[in-house]
mmCIF file of C-alpha atoms in Angstrom:
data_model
loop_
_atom_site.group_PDB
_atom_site.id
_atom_site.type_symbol
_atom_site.label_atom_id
_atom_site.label_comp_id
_atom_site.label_asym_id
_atom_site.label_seq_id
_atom_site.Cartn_x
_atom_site.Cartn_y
_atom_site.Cartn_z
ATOM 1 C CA UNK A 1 -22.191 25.973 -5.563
ATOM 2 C CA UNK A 2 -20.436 27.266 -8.749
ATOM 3 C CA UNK A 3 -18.576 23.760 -10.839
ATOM 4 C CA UNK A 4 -15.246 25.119 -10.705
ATOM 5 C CA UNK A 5 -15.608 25.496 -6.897
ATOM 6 C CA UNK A 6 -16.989 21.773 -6.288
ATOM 7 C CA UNK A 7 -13.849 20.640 -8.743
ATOM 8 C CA UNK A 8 -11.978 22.881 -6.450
ATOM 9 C CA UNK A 9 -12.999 21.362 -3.421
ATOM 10 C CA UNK A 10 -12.964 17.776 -4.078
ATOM 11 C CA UNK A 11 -9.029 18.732 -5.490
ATOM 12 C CA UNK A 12 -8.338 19.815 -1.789
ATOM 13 C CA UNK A 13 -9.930 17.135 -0.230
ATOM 14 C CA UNK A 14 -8.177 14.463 -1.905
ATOM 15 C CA UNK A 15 -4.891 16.070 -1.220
ATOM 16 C CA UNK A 16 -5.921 16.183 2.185
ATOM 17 C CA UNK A 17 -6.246 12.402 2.155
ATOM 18 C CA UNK A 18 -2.641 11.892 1.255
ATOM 19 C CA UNK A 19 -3.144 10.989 -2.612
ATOM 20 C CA UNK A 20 -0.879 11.184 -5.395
ATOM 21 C CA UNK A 21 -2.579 13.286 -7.686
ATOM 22 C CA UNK A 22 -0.685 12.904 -10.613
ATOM 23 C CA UNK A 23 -2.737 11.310 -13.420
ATOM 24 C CA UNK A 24 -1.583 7.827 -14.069
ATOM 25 C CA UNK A 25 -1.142 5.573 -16.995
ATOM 26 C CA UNK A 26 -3.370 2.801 -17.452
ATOM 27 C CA UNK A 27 -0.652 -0.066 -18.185
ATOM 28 C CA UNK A 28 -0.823 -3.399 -20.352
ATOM 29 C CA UNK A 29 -0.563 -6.103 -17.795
ATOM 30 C CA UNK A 30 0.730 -9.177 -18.598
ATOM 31 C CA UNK A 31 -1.347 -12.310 -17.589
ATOM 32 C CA UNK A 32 1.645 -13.939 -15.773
ATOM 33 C CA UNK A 33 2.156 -11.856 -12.413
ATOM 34 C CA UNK A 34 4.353 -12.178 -9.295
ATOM 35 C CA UNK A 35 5.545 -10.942 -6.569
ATOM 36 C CA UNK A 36 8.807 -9.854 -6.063
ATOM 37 C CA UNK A 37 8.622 -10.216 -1.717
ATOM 38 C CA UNK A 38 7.715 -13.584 -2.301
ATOM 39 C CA UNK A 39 10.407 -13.988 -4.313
ATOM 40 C CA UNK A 40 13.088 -11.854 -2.571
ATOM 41 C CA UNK A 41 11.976 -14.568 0.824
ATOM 42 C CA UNK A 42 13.408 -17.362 -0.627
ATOM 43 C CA UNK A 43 16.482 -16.243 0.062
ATOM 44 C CA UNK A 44 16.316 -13.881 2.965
ATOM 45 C CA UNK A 45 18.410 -14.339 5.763
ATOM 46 C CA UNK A 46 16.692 -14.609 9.395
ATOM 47 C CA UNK A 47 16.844 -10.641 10.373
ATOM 48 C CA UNK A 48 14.940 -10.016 6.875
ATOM 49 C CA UNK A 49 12.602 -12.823 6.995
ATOM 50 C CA UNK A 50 11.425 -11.612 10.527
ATOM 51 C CA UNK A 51 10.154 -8.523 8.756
ATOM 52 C CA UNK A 52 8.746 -10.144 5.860
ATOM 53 C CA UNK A 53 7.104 -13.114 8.201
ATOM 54 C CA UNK A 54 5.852 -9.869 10.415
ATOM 55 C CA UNK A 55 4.115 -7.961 7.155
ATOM 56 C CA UNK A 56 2.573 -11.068 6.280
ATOM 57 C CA UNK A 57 1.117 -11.566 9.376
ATOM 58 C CA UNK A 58 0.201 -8.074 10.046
ATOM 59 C CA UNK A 59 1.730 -8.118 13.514
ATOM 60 C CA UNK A 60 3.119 -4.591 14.201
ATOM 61 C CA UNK A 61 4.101 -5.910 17.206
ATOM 62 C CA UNK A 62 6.570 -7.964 15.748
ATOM 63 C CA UNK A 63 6.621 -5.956 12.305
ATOM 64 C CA UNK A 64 8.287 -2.956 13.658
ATOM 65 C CA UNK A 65 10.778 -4.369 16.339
ATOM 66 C CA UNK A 66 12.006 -6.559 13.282
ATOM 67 C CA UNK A 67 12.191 -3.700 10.654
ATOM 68 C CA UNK A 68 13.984 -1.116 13.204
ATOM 69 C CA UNK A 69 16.584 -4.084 14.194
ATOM 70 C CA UNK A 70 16.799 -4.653 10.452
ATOM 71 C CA UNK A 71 17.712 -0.880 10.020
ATOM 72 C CA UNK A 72 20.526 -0.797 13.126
ATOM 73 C CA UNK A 73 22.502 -3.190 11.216
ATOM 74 C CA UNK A 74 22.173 -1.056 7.361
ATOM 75 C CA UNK A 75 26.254 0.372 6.876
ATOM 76 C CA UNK A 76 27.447 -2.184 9.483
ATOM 77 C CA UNK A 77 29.742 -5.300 8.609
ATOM 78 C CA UNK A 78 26.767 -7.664 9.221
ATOM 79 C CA UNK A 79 24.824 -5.704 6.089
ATOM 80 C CA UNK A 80 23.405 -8.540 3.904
ATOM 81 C CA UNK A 81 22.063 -8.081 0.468
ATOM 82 C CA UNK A 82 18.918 -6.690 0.346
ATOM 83 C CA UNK A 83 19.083 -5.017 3.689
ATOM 84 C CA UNK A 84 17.767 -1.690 2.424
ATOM 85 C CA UNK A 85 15.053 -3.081 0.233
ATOM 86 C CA UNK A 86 13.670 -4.900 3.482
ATOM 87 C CA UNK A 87 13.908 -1.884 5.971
ATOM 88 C CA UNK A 88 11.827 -0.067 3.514
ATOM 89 C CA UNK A 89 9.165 -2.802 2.705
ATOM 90 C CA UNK A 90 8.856 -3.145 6.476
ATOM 91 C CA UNK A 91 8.464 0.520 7.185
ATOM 92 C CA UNK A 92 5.723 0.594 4.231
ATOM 93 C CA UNK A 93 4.130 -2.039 5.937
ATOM 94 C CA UNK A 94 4.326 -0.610 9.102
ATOM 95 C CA UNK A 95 3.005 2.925 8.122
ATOM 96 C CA UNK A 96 0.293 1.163 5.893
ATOM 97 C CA UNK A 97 -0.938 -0.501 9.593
ATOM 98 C CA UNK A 98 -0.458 2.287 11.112
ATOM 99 C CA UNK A 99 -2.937 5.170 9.063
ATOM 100 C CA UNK A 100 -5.524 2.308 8.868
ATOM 101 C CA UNK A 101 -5.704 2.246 12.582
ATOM 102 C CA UNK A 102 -5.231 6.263 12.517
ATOM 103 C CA UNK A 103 -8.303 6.958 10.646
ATOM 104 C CA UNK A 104 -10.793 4.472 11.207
ATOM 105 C CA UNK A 105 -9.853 3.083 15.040
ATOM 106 C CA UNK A 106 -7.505 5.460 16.695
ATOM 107 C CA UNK A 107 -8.373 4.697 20.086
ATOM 108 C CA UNK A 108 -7.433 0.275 19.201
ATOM 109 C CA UNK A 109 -3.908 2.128 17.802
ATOM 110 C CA UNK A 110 -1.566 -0.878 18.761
ATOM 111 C CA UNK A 111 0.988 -0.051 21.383
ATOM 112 C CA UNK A 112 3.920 -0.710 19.508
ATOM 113 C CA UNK A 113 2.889 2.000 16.417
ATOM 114 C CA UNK A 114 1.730 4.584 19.215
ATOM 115 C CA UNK A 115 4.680 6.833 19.703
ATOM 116 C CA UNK A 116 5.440 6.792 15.977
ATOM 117 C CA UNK A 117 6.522 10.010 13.751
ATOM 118 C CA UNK A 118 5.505 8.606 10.342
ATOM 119 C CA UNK A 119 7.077 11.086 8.432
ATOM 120 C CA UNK A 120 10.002 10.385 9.644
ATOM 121 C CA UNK A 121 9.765 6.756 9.161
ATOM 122 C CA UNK A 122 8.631 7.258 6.067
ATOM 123 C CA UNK A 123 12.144 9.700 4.807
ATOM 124 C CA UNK A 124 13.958 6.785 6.154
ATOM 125 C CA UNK A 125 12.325 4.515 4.153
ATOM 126 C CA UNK A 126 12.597 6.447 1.272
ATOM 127 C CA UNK A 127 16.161 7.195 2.010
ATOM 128 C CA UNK A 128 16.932 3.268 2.058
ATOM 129 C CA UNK A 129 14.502 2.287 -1.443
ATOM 130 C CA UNK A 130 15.872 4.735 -3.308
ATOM 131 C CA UNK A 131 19.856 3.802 -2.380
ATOM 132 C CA UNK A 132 18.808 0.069 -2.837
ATOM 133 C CA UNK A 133 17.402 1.451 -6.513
ATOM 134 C CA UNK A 134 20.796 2.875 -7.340
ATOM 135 C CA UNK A 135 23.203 -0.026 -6.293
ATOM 136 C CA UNK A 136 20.463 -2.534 -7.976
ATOM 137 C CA UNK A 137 18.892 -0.254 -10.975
ATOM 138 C CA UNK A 138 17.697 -3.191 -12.347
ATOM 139 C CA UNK A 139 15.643 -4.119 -9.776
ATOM 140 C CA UNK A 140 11.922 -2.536 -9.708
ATOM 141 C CA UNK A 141 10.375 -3.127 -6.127
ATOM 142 C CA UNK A 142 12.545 -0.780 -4.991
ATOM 143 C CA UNK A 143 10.998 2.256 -6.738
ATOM 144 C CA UNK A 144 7.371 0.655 -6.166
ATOM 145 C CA UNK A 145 7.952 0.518 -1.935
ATOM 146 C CA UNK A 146 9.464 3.929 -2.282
ATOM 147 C CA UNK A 147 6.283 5.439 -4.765
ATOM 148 C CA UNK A 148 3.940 4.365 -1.914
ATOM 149 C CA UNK A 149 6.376 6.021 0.878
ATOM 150 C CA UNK A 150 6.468 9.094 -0.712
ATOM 151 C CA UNK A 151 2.582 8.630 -1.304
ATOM 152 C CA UNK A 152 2.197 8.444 2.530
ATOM 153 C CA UNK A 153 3.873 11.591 3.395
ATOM 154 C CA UNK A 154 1.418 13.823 1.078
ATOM 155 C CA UNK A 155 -1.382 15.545 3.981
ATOM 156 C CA UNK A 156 -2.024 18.745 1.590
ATOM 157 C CA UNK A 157 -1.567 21.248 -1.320
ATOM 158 C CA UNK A 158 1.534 22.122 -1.093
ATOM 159 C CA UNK A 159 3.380 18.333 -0.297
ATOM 160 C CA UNK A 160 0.711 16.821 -2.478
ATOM 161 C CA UNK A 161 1.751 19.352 -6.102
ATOM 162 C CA UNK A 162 5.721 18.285 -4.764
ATOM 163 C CA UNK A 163 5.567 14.725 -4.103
ATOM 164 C CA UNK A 164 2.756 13.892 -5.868
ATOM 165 C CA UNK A 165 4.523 13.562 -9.304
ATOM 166 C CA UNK A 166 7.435 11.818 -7.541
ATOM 167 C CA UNK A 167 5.302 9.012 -6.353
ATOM 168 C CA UNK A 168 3.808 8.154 -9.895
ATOM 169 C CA UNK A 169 7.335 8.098 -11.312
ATOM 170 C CA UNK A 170 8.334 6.171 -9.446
ATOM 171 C CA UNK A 171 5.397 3.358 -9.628
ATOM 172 C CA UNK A 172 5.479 3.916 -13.355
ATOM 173 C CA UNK A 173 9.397 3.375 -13.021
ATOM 174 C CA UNK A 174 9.179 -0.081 -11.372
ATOM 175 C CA UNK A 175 6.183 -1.425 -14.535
ATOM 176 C CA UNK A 176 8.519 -0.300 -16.856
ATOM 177 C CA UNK A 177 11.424 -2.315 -15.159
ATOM 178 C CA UNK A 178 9.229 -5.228 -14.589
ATOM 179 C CA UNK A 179 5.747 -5.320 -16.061
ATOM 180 C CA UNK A 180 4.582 -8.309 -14.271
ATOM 181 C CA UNK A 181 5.560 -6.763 -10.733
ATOM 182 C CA UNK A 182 2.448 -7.551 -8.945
ATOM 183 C CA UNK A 183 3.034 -5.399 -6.232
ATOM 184 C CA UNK A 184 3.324 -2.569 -8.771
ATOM 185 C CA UNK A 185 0.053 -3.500 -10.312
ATOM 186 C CA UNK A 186 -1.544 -2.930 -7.039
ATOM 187 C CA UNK A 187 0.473 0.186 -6.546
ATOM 188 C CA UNK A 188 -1.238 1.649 -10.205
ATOM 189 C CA UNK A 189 -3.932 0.339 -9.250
ATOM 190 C CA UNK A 190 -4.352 2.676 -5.821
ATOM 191 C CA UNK A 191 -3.943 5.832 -7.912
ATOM 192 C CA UNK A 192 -6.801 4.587 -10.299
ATOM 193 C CA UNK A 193 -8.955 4.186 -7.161
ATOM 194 C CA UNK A 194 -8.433 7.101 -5.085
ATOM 195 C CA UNK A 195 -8.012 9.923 -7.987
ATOM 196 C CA UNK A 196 -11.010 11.465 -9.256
ATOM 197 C CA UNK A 197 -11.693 10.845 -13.119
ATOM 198 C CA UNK A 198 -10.783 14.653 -13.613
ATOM 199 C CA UNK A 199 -7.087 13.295 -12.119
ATOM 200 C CA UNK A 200 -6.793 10.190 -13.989
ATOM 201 C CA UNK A 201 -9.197 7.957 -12.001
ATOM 202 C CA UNK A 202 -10.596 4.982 -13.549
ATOM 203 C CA UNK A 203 -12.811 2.448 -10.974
ATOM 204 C CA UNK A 204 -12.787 -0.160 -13.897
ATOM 205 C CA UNK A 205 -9.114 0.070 -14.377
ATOM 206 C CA UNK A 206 -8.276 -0.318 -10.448
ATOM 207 C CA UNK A 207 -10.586 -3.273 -10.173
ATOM 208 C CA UNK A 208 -8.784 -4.842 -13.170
ATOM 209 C CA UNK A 209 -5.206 -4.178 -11.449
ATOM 210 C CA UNK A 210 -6.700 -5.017 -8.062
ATOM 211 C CA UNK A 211 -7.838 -8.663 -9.215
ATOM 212 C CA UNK A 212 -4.515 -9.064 -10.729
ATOM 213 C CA UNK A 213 -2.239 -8.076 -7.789
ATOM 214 C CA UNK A 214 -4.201 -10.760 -5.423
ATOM 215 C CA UNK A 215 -4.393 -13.496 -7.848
ATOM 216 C CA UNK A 216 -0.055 -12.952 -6.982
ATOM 217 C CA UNK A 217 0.075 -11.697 -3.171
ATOM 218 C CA UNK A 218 -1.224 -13.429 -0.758
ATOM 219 C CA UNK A 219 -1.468 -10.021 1.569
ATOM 220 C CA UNK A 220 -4.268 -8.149 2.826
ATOM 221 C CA UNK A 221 -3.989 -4.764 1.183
ATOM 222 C CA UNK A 222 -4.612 -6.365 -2.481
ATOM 223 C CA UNK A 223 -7.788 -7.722 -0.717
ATOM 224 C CA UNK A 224 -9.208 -4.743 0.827
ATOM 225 C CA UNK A 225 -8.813 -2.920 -1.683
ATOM 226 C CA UNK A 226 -10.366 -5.008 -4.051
ATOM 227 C CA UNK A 227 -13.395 -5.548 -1.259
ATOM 228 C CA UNK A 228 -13.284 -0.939 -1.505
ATOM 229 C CA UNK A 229 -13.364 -1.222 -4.957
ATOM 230 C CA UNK A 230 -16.200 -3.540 -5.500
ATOM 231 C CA UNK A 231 -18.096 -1.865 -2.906
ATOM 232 C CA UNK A 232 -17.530 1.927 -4.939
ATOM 233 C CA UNK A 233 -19.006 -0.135 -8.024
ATOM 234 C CA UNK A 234 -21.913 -1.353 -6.001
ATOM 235 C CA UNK A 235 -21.411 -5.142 -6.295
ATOM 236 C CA UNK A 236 -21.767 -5.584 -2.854
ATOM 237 C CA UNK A 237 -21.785 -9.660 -2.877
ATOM 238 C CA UNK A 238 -18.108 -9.483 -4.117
ATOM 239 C CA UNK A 239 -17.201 -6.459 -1.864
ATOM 240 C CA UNK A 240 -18.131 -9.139 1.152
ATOM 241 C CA UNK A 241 -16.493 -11.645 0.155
ATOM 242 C CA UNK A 242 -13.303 -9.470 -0.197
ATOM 243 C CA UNK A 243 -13.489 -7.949 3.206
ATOM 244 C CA UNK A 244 -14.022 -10.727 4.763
ATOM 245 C CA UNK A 245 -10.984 -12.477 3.041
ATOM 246 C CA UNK A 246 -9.307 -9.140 4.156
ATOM 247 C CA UNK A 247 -10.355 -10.028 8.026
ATOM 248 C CA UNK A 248 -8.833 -13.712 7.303
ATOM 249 C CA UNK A 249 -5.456 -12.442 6.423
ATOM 250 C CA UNK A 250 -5.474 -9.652 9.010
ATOM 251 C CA UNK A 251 -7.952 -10.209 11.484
ATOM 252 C CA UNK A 252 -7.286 -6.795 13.501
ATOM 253 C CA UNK A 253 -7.430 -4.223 9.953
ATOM 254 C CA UNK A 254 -10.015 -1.791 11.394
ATOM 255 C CA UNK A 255 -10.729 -0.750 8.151
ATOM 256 C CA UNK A 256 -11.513 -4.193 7.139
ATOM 257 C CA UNK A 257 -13.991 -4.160 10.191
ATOM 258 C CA UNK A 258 -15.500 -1.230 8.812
ATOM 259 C CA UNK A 259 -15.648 -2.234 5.171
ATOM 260 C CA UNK A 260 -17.605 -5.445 6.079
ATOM 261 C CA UNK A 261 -19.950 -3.401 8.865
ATOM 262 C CA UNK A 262 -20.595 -1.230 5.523
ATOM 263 C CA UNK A 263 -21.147 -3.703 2.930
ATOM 264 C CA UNK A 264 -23.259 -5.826 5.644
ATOM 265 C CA UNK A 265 -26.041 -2.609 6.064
ATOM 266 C CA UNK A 266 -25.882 -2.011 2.805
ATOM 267 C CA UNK A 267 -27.089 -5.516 1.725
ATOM 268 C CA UNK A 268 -29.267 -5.184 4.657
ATOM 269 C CA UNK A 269 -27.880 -7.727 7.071
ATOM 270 C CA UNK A 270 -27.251 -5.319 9.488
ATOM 271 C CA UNK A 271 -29.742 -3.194 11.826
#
């Protein structure tokens, strides 16, 4: 096979995988991280901390009652500050849970994500991050949650060359705002791991922003994704240890499951 054609193919099959292709910056980050959920649940009301208390936990079955309840209420008189930035955190969340299960467990798909549409979700959540972004411009979650919904809605060439770009403005929007955004970190730190070098990947660089992000969020994407990471660089001692900190904070994450079942064979302690 002719280079340009491998380059070629590897180009369509990371489109195919729902990846923002756009080349991203390598950013200065600051020492001092934190993040902004955390924060923002200090002062949530009960309808918004049921969502955030859900993601945490990785519950869909809790996660997405509590984000759609959260949504019937957005333009009502009971809309509290910080509605929209919730809703689309919780449908992020939700559609995160849901293409793990999707591509490595289908068949253990949890009831309550079954009968989803994600793209649809996903335009709402959008919809919601990006009017929270213009009543609060200051504020620089907003564009991270709605860089990783429009992320999620990429399945080829054509949606990949459209929203592609959109999703790394709108990451590198939210580190400008707020360099020390840990949840923006991580969010760089996805399109380091999944883009080929010839698209601005850089394994060193998404390790870097990987250990960053969890030494701030106590969640379990920061920790797979380190445990992925680790396991692409061959260090498969810390890509254990990482998965099965991953299976701690989300015991159900198939892909979890199948990161450790990996690593485990690989370091021969599996037959």
């Amino acid at each position: 096979m002719v280079p340009g054609m491998r380059t070629l193919l590897a180009l369509l099959a990371l489109l195919a995988l729902g990846i923002a292709l756009a080349a991203p910056v390598r950013a200065q980050v600051p020492t001092d991280v934190h993040d902004p959920l955390a924060d923002f649940a200090r002062t949530a009301d009960p309808t918004q901390a049921a969502v955030l208390d859900a993601a945490r936990s990785h519950d869909p079955e809790r996660l997405l009652p509590a984000t759609l309840a959260l949504e019937r209420r957005l333009g009502t008189a009971e809309t509290a500050a910080g509605d929209r930035y919730v809703f689309a955190a919780g449908v992020l969340e939700v559609l995160s849970i849901h293409r793990s299960f999707e591509r490595n467990a289908p068949d253990a798909m949890p009831k309550a994500l079954g009968e989803l549409v994600p793209d649809e979700l996903a335009a709402r959540g959008i919809e919601a991050a990006e009017a929270y972004g213009k009543d609060h411009p200051e504020h620089s979650d907003a564009d991270r949650v709605r860089g990783e919904l429009i992320s999620l809605t990429i399945h080829g060439m054509t949606s990949g060359l459209a929203n592609g770009p959109k999703a790394k403005e709108a990451v590198e929007s939210a580190l400008e705002k707020d360099p020390a955004n840990a949840w923006a970190i991580f969010a760089l730190g996805r399109m380091h791991y999944h883009n080929p070098s010839f698209a601005g990947g850089d394994m060193d660089a998404a390790l870097d922003e990987f250990r960053r992000a969890a030494d701030a969020i106590e969640s379990y994407r920061p920790a797979l994704y380190l445990g992925l990471a680790y396991q692409a660089k061959g260090m498969l001692p810390q890509a254990k240890f990482w998965a099965r900190k991953t299976l701690r904070l989300a015991p159900d994450d198939p892909e979890a499951r199948q990161l450790l079942a990996d690593v485990e064979a690989e370091l021969g302690e599996r037959k």
